[in-house]
PDB file of C-alpha atoms in Angstrom:
ATOM      1  CA  GLY A1279       0.000   0.000   0.000  1.00 64.00           C
ATOM      2  CA  ALA A1280       0.879   3.662  -0.157  1.00 74.00           C
ATOM      3  CA  VAL A1281       3.452   4.937   2.314  1.00 90.00           C
ATOM      4  CA  VAL A1282       3.421   8.096   4.384  1.00 95.00           C
ATOM      5  CA  SER A1283       6.448   9.040   6.443  1.00 96.00           C
ATOM      6  CA  GLN A1284       6.983  11.515   9.253  1.00 97.00           C
ATOM      7  CA  HIS A1285      10.094  13.135  10.580  1.00 97.00           C
ATOM      8  CA  PRO A1286      11.200  13.227  13.285  1.00 97.00           C
ATOM      9  CA  SER A1287       9.663  10.233  15.020  1.00 96.00           C
ATOM     10  CA  ARG A1288      10.440  11.651  18.406  1.00 97.00           C
ATOM     11  CA  VAL A1289      11.462  15.139  19.556  1.00 97.00           C
ATOM     12  CA  ILE A1290      12.085  16.802  22.894  1.00 97.00           C
ATOM     13  CA  CYS A1291      12.193  20.572  23.042  1.00 96.00           C
ATOM     14  CA  LYS A1292      12.282  23.276  25.661  1.00 96.00           C
ATOM     15  CA  SER A1293       9.294  25.406  26.467  1.00 97.00           C
ATOM     16  CA  GLY A1294       9.106  28.486  24.254  1.00 97.00           C
ATOM     17  CA  THR A1295      10.915  26.989  21.279  1.00 97.00           C
ATOM     18  CA  SER A1296       9.408  25.952  17.936  1.00 97.00           C
ATOM     19  CA  VAL A1297       9.353  22.487  16.430  1.00 97.00           C
ATOM     20  CA  LYS A1298       8.759  21.477  12.805  1.00 98.00           C
ATOM     21  CA  ILE A1299       7.280  18.100  11.880  1.00 98.00           C
ATOM     22  CA  GLU A1300       7.388  16.843   8.284  1.00 97.00           C
ATOM     23  CA  CYS A1301       4.864  14.580   6.596  1.00 96.00           C
ATOM     24  CA  ARG A1302       5.730  13.034   3.231  1.00 96.00           C
ATOM     25  CA  SER A1303       3.797  10.828   0.841  1.00 94.00           C
ATOM     26  CA  LEU A1304       6.529   8.600  -0.521  1.00 92.00           C
ATOM     27  CA  ASP A1305       4.967   6.966  -3.564  1.00 88.00           C
ATOM     28  CA  PHE A1306       1.973   9.096  -4.437  1.00 90.00           C
ATOM     29  CA  GLN A1307       0.943  12.711  -4.719  1.00 90.00           C
ATOM     30  CA  ALA A1308      -1.479  14.062  -2.173  1.00 88.00           C
ATOM     31  CA  THR A1309      -3.334  17.320  -2.747  1.00 82.00           C
ATOM     32  CA  THR A1310      -4.801  17.001   0.733  1.00 86.00           C
ATOM     33  CA  MET A1311      -3.173  15.866   3.949  1.00 91.00           C
ATOM     34  CA  PHE A1312      -4.579  15.814   7.448  1.00 92.00           C
ATOM     35  CA  TRP A1313      -2.965  16.518  10.799  1.00 96.00           C
ATOM     36  CA  TYR A1314      -4.215  14.788  13.933  1.00 96.00           C
ATOM     37  CA  ARG A1315      -3.208  14.994  17.579  1.00 96.00           C
ATOM     38  CA  GLN A1316      -3.553  12.201  20.100  1.00 96.00           C
ATOM     39  CA  PHE A1317      -3.150  12.603  23.853  1.00 95.00           C
ATOM     40  CA  PRO A1318      -2.396   9.541  26.027  1.00 91.00           C
ATOM     41  CA  LYS A1319      -5.249   7.049  26.263  1.00 88.00           C
ATOM     42  CA  GLN A1320      -7.398   9.176  23.956  1.00 92.00           C
ATOM     43  CA  SER A1321      -8.486   8.912  20.355  1.00 92.00           C
ATOM     44  CA  LEU A1322      -7.151  10.887  17.407  1.00 93.00           C
ATOM     45  CA  MET A1323      -8.485  14.416  17.058  1.00 94.00           C
ATOM     46  CA  LEU A1324      -8.283  16.275  13.766  1.00 93.00           C
ATOM     47  CA  MET A1325      -6.352  19.519  14.004  1.00 95.00           C
ATOM     48  CA  ALA A1326      -6.327  20.772  10.434  1.00 94.00           C
ATOM     49  CA  THR A1327      -6.625  19.910   6.775  1.00 90.00           C
ATOM     50  CA  SER A1328      -3.590  20.788   4.700  1.00 87.00           C
ATOM     51  CA  ASN A1329      -4.238  21.748   1.085  1.00 84.00           C
ATOM     52  CA  GLU A1330      -1.434  21.964  -1.451  1.00 83.00           C
ATOM     53  CA  GLY A1331      -0.941  25.504  -2.652  1.00 82.00           C
ATOM     54  CA  SER A1332      -3.506  27.082  -0.366  1.00 85.00           C
ATOM     55  CA  LYS A1333      -4.129  27.880   3.270  1.00 89.00           C
ATOM     56  CA  ALA A1334      -4.872  25.093   5.703  1.00 92.00           C
ATOM     57  CA  THR A1335      -8.305  24.688   7.232  1.00 92.00           C
ATOM     58  CA  TYR A1336      -8.213  24.467  11.013  1.00 95.00           C
ATOM     59  CA  GLU A1337     -10.687  22.763  13.305  1.00 93.00           C
ATOM     60  CA  GLN A1338     -12.490  24.763  15.925  1.00 93.00           C
ATOM     61  CA  GLY A1339     -10.305  25.420  18.923  1.00 93.00           C
ATOM     62  CA  VAL A1340      -7.007  24.916  17.098  1.00 95.00           C
ATOM     63  CA  GLU A1341      -4.929  28.106  16.935  1.00 94.00           C
ATOM     64  CA  LYS A1342      -3.681  28.661  13.408  1.00 93.00           C
ATOM     65  CA  ASP A1343      -0.943  31.020  14.577  1.00 95.00           C
ATOM     66  CA  LYS A1344       0.386  28.430  16.976  1.00 96.00           C
ATOM     67  CA  PHE A1345       0.208  25.419  14.672  1.00 97.00           C
ATOM     68  CA  LEU A1346       1.571  26.610  11.334  1.00 96.00           C
ATOM     69  CA  ILE A1347       0.917  24.343   8.381  1.00 94.00           C
ATOM     70  CA  ASN A1348       2.666  24.555   5.032  1.00 91.00           C
ATOM     71  CA  HIS A1349       1.807  22.260   2.119  1.00 89.00           C
ATOM     72  CA  ALA A1350       4.285  23.509  -0.462  1.00 82.00           C
ATOM     73  CA  SER A1351       4.379  20.446  -2.686  1.00 89.00           C
ATOM     74  CA  LEU A1352       2.223  17.461  -3.575  1.00 89.00           C
ATOM     75  CA  THR A1353       4.317  15.186  -1.393  1.00 93.00           C
ATOM     76  CA  LEU A1354       5.186  17.313   1.630  1.00 94.00           C
ATOM     77  CA  SER A1355       3.253  19.021   4.398  1.00 94.00           C
ATOM     78  CA  THR A1356       4.852  20.504   7.487  1.00 95.00           C
ATOM     79  CA  LEU A1357       3.407  21.315  10.907  1.00 97.00           C
ATOM     80  CA  THR A1358       5.291  23.813  13.038  1.00 97.00           C
ATOM     81  CA  VAL A1359       4.411  24.062  16.705  1.00 98.00           C
ATOM     82  CA  THR A1360       5.417  27.599  17.648  1.00 97.00           C
ATOM     83  CA  SER A1361       6.332  28.663  21.166  1.00 96.00           C
ATOM     84  CA  ALA A1362       5.693  25.166  22.441  1.00 97.00           C
ATOM     85  CA  HIS A1363       4.484  24.599  25.981  1.00 96.00           C
ATOM     86  CA  PRO A1364       4.272  21.392  28.034  1.00 96.00           C
ATOM     87  CA  GLU A1365       0.552  21.093  27.268  1.00 96.00           C
ATOM     88  CA  ASP A1366       1.478  20.740  23.572  1.00 97.00           C
ATOM     89  CA  SER A1367       3.223  17.460  24.378  1.00 97.00           C
ATOM     90  CA  SER A1368       1.356  14.872  22.345  1.00 97.00           C
ATOM     91  CA  PHE A1369       1.492  12.338  19.516  1.00 97.00           C
ATOM     92  CA  TYR A1370       1.100  14.127  16.174  1.00 98.00           C
ATOM     93  CA  ILE A1371      -0.018  12.054  13.188  1.00 97.00           C
ATOM     94  CA  CYS A1372      -0.519  13.001   9.547  1.00 96.00           C
ATOM     95  CA  SER A1373      -2.465  11.202   6.844  1.00 94.00           C
ATOM     96  CA  ALA A1374      -3.046  11.410   3.099  1.00 91.00           C
ATOM     97  CA  SER A1375      -5.066   9.689   0.394  1.00 80.00           C
ATOM     98  CA  PRO A1376      -3.765   8.671  -3.028  1.00 77.00           C
ATOM     99  CA  PRO A1377      -5.537  10.261  -5.998  1.00 75.00           C
ATOM    100  CA  GLY A1378      -8.583   8.268  -7.023  1.00 70.00           C
ATOM    101  CA  ALA A1379      -8.523   6.213  -3.822  1.00 69.00           C
ATOM    102  CA  SER A1380     -10.166   8.508  -1.300  1.00 63.00           C
ATOM    103  CA  TYR A1381     -11.533   5.487   0.522  1.00 65.00           C
ATOM    104  CA  GLU A1382      -8.027   4.592   1.671  1.00 71.00           C
ATOM    105  CA  GLN A1383      -6.382   7.081   3.983  1.00 83.00           C
ATOM    106  CA  TYR A1384      -2.769   6.264   4.837  1.00 90.00           C
ATOM    107  CA  PHE A1385      -1.302   7.419   8.082  1.00 94.00           C
ATOM    108  CA  GLY A1386       2.227   8.304   8.995  1.00 96.00           C
ATOM    109  CA  PRO A1387       3.932   6.591  11.935  1.00 96.00           C
ATOM    110  CA  GLY A1388       3.451   9.616  14.143  1.00 97.00           C
ATOM    111  CA  THR A1389       5.747  12.067  15.934  1.00 98.00           C
ATOM    112  CA  ARG A1390       6.035  12.026  19.720  1.00 97.00           C
ATOM    113  CA  LEU A1391       6.570  15.613  20.935  1.00 98.00           C
ATOM    114  CA  THR A1392       7.678  16.232  24.508  1.00 97.00           C
ATOM    115  CA  VAL A1393       7.983  19.830  25.694  1.00 97.00           C
ATOM    116  CA  THR A1394       9.981  20.289  28.879  1.00 96.00           C
TER     117      THR A1394
ATOM    118  CA  ASP B 985     -21.193  11.344   9.303  1.00 61.00           C
ATOM    119  CA  ALA B 986     -23.101   8.839  11.420  1.00 64.00           C
ATOM    120  CA  LYS B 987     -21.869   7.960  14.892  1.00 89.00           C
ATOM    121  CA  THR B 988     -20.611   4.501  15.803  1.00 94.00           C
ATOM    122  CA  THR B 989     -20.672   2.554  19.067  1.00 95.00           C
ATOM    123  CA  GLN B 990     -18.097  -0.085  19.963  1.00 97.00           C
ATOM    124  CA  PRO B 991     -17.308  -2.021  23.141  1.00 97.00           C
ATOM    125  CA  PRO B 992     -14.323  -0.457  24.907  1.00 97.00           C
ATOM    126  CA  SER B 993     -12.350  -3.687  25.149  1.00 97.00           C
ATOM    127  CA  MET B 994     -12.280  -7.346  24.146  1.00 98.00           C
ATOM    128  CA  ASP B 995     -10.022 -10.322  24.703  1.00 97.00           C
ATOM    129  CA  CYS B 996      -9.274 -13.088  22.230  1.00 97.00           C
ATOM    130  CA  ALA B 997      -7.167 -16.224  22.439  1.00 97.00           C
ATOM    131  CA  GLU B 998      -4.297 -16.505  20.002  1.00 97.00           C
ATOM    132  CA  GLY B 999      -5.266 -18.530  16.925  1.00 97.00           C
ATOM    133  CA  ARG B1000      -8.972 -18.027  17.441  1.00 97.00           C
ATOM    134  CA  ALA B1001     -11.245 -15.727  15.460  1.00 97.00           C
ATOM    135  CA  ALA B1002     -11.710 -12.221  16.821  1.00 98.00           C
ATOM    136  CA  ASN B1003     -15.162 -10.766  16.168  1.00 98.00           C
ATOM    137  CA  LEU B1004     -15.379  -7.029  16.772  1.00 98.00           C
ATOM    138  CA  PRO B1005     -18.888  -5.522  16.716  1.00 98.00           C
ATOM    139  CA  CYS B1006     -19.904  -2.009  15.754  1.00 97.00           C
ATOM    140  CA  ASN B1007     -23.292  -0.315  15.897  1.00 97.00           C
ATOM    141  CA  HIS B1008     -24.108   2.460  13.430  1.00 95.00           C
ATOM    142  CA  SER B1009     -27.883   2.699  13.619  1.00 94.00           C
ATOM    143  CA  THR B1010     -28.048   6.180  12.051  1.00 92.00           C
ATOM    144  CA  ILE B1011     -26.028   5.295   8.969  1.00 91.00           C
ATOM    145  CA  SER B1012     -27.371   6.786   5.742  1.00 88.00           C
ATOM    146  CA  GLY B1013     -27.598   5.161   2.331  1.00 87.00           C
ATOM    147  CA  ASN B1014     -24.408   6.617   0.887  1.00 85.00           C
ATOM    148  CA  GLU B1015     -22.207   6.071   3.921  1.00 89.00           C
ATOM    149  CA  TYR B1016     -19.561   3.377   4.014  1.00 91.00           C
ATOM    150  CA  VAL B1017     -18.266   1.486   7.038  1.00 94.00           C
ATOM    151  CA  TYR B1018     -14.489   1.677   7.467  1.00 93.00           C
ATOM    152  CA  TRP B1019     -12.259  -0.158   9.892  1.00 95.00           C
ATOM    153  CA  TYR B1020      -8.829   1.013  10.993  1.00 95.00           C
ATOM    154  CA  ARG B1021      -6.586  -0.198  13.754  1.00 97.00           C
ATOM    155  CA  GLN B1022      -3.848   1.453  15.776  1.00 96.00           C
ATOM    156  CA  ILE B1023      -1.073  -0.527  17.344  1.00 95.00           C
ATOM    157  CA  HIS B1024       0.439   1.179  20.363  1.00 91.00           C
ATOM    158  CA  SER B1025       2.459   4.320  19.496  1.00 89.00           C
ATOM    159  CA  GLN B1026       1.960   3.896  15.747  1.00 93.00           C
ATOM    160  CA  GLY B1027      -0.227   5.594  13.162  1.00 94.00           C
ATOM    161  CA  PRO B1028      -3.579   3.998  12.312  1.00 94.00           C
ATOM    162  CA  GLN B1029      -3.655   1.292   9.638  1.00 93.00           C
ATOM    163  CA  TYR B1030      -6.466   0.807   7.112  1.00 90.00           C
ATOM    164  CA  ILE B1031      -8.067  -2.644   7.349  1.00 94.00           C
ATOM    165  CA  ILE B1032     -11.192  -2.831   5.205  1.00 94.00           C
ATOM    166  CA  HIS B1033     -14.327  -0.976   4.203  1.00 92.00           C
ATOM    167  CA  GLY B1034     -17.755  -1.796   2.787  1.00 93.00           C
ATOM    168  CA  LEU B1035     -21.136  -0.388   1.818  1.00 92.00           C
ATOM    169  CA  LYS B1036     -23.670  -3.206   2.129  1.00 92.00           C
ATOM    170  CA  ASN B1037     -22.108  -6.403   0.875  1.00 89.00           C
ATOM    171  CA  ASN B1038     -19.766  -8.480   2.976  1.00 94.00           C
ATOM    172  CA  GLU B1039     -16.128  -7.882   2.154  1.00 96.00           C
ATOM    173  CA  THR B1040     -12.961  -9.900   2.619  1.00 97.00           C
ATOM    174  CA  ASN B1041      -9.303  -9.129   2.096  1.00 96.00           C
ATOM    175  CA  GLU B1042      -6.005 -10.541   3.260  1.00 95.00           C
ATOM    176  CA  MET B1043      -6.373  -8.950   6.675  1.00 95.00           C
ATOM    177  CA  ALA B1044     -10.000  -9.422   7.674  1.00 97.00           C
ATOM    178  CA  SER B1045     -13.641  -9.927   6.765  1.00 98.00           C
ATOM    179  CA  LEU B1046     -16.384  -7.366   7.195  1.00 98.00           C
ATOM    180  CA  ILE B1047     -19.941  -8.535   7.781  1.00 98.00           C
ATOM    181  CA  ILE B1048     -22.635  -5.849   7.449  1.00 97.00           C
ATOM    182  CA  THR B1049     -26.186  -6.614   8.531  1.00 96.00           C
ATOM    183  CA  GLU B1050     -28.948  -6.354   5.960  1.00 95.00           C
ATOM    184  CA  ASP B1051     -30.365  -3.194   7.552  1.00 95.00           C
ATOM    185  CA  ARG B1052     -26.794  -1.815   7.716  1.00 95.00           C
ATOM    186  CA  LYS B1053     -27.260  -0.717  11.312  1.00 95.00           C
ATOM    187  CA  SER B1054     -24.396  -2.825  12.563  1.00 97.00           C
ATOM    188  CA  SER B1055     -21.322  -4.633  11.354  1.00 97.00           C
ATOM    189  CA  THR B1056     -18.682  -7.064  12.558  1.00 98.00           C
ATOM    190  CA  LEU B1057     -15.000  -7.127  11.755  1.00 98.00           C
ATOM    191  CA  ILE B1058     -13.589 -10.630  11.790  1.00 98.00           C
ATOM    192  CA  LEU B1059      -9.917 -11.469  12.185  1.00 98.00           C
ATOM    193  CA  PRO B1060     -10.009 -15.186  11.327  1.00 97.00           C
ATOM    194  CA  HIS B1061      -6.897 -16.311  13.189  1.00 96.00           C
ATOM    195  CA  ALA B1062      -5.807 -13.667  15.667  1.00 97.00           C
ATOM    196  CA  THR B1063      -2.125 -13.364  16.522  1.00 97.00           C
ATOM    197  CA  LEU B1064      -0.388 -11.452  19.290  1.00 97.00           C
ATOM    198  CA  ARG B1065       0.499  -8.785  16.724  1.00 96.00           C
ATOM    199  CA  ASP B1066      -3.198  -8.089  16.223  1.00 97.00           C
ATOM    200  CA  THR B1067      -3.364  -6.538  19.693  1.00 98.00           C
ATOM    201  CA  ALA B1068      -4.444  -2.961  18.947  1.00 98.00           C
ATOM    202  CA  VAL B1069      -7.274  -0.456  19.176  1.00 97.00           C
ATOM    203  CA  TYR B1070      -9.793  -1.067  16.393  1.00 98.00           C
ATOM    204  CA  TYR B1071     -11.823   1.846  15.089  1.00 97.00           C
ATOM    205  CA  CYS B1072     -15.122   1.529  13.235  1.00 97.00           C
ATOM    206  CA  ILE B1073     -15.832   4.703  11.235  1.00 94.00           C
ATOM    207  CA  VAL B1074     -18.776   5.671   9.051  1.00 91.00           C
ATOM    208  CA  ARG B1075     -18.022   8.015   6.194  1.00 86.00           C
ATOM    209  CA  HIS B1076     -19.597   9.263   2.975  1.00 77.00           C
ATOM    210  CA  GLY B1077     -18.418   7.308  -0.025  1.00 66.00           C
ATOM    211  CA  GLY B1078     -15.890   9.034  -2.221  1.00 60.00           C
ATOM    212  CA  SER B1079     -15.284  11.639   0.431  1.00 61.00           C
ATOM    213  CA  GLN B1080     -11.921  13.331   0.505  1.00 60.00           C
ATOM    214  CA  GLY B1081     -12.646  14.441   4.013  1.00 64.00           C
ATOM    215  CA  ASN B1082     -11.009  13.508   7.255  1.00 72.00           C
ATOM    216  CA  LEU B1083     -11.865  10.480   9.331  1.00 84.00           C
ATOM    217  CA  ILE B1084     -13.624  11.007  12.650  1.00 86.00           C
ATOM    218  CA  PHE B1085     -12.270   8.605  15.233  1.00 90.00           C
ATOM    219  CA  GLY B1086     -14.303   7.406  18.201  1.00 91.00           C
ATOM    220  CA  LYS B1087     -12.821   5.580  21.158  1.00 92.00           C
ATOM    221  CA  GLY B1088     -12.595   2.222  19.399  1.00 96.00           C
ATOM    222  CA  THR B1089     -12.235  -1.264  20.866  1.00 97.00           C
ATOM    223  CA  LYS B1090      -9.016  -2.304  22.564  1.00 97.00           C
ATOM    224  CA  LEU B1091      -8.451  -5.895  21.413  1.00 98.00           C
ATOM    225  CA  SER B1092      -6.043  -7.905  23.519  1.00 98.00           C
ATOM    226  CA  VAL B1093      -4.899 -11.178  21.962  1.00 98.00           C
ATOM    227  CA  LYS B1094      -3.626 -13.508  24.639  1.00 96.00           C
ATOM    228  CA  PRO B1095      -1.374 -16.570  24.260  1.00 95.00           C
TER     229      PRO B1095
END
């Protein structure tokens, strides 16, 4: 099946710094990618929809100035957590669908962010 | 998209069939049933999906009741590596939209 990668897999940063997470579709082009967040023992919650060449669409309650999304190419979307705080510590997961196969959404392996 | 209800947890003996139920009584005619699973600390993995007919692939079988108000995911011969949280999701067919995850069922396969 299609492959989606994320980098880094794990990151620890200090409070107040910014962290960038990359999401790549390795063998297909994705005009739309999704960013989810998952806190311990909870389900995935959608943060935003990343559209190639246009602004991302954020879910209610997600600060667009804090979670910057850039989808500059058909295979890469980035999520930058700006001025991170300990409460931003979470598991961040991206997903994408191959063209013509919207019924299959492929997820990246996730990025574990710890803010100290 | 219609809401789904799943038991919070289930146990299954290794080598036996695991039958995971899902209720989706408010499903509409053009909504599909999708199943994903998430192994601990990994991204979710697509398993199978269906509209009204039963479906089978190399991973699992999906049985949808005639009234489409419930379905069952069947793992025919569960292994320890099948231990995961299984999510049943209802979604409009052909949708490019995001998936809405509920709490899922934590399946524990025991030796």
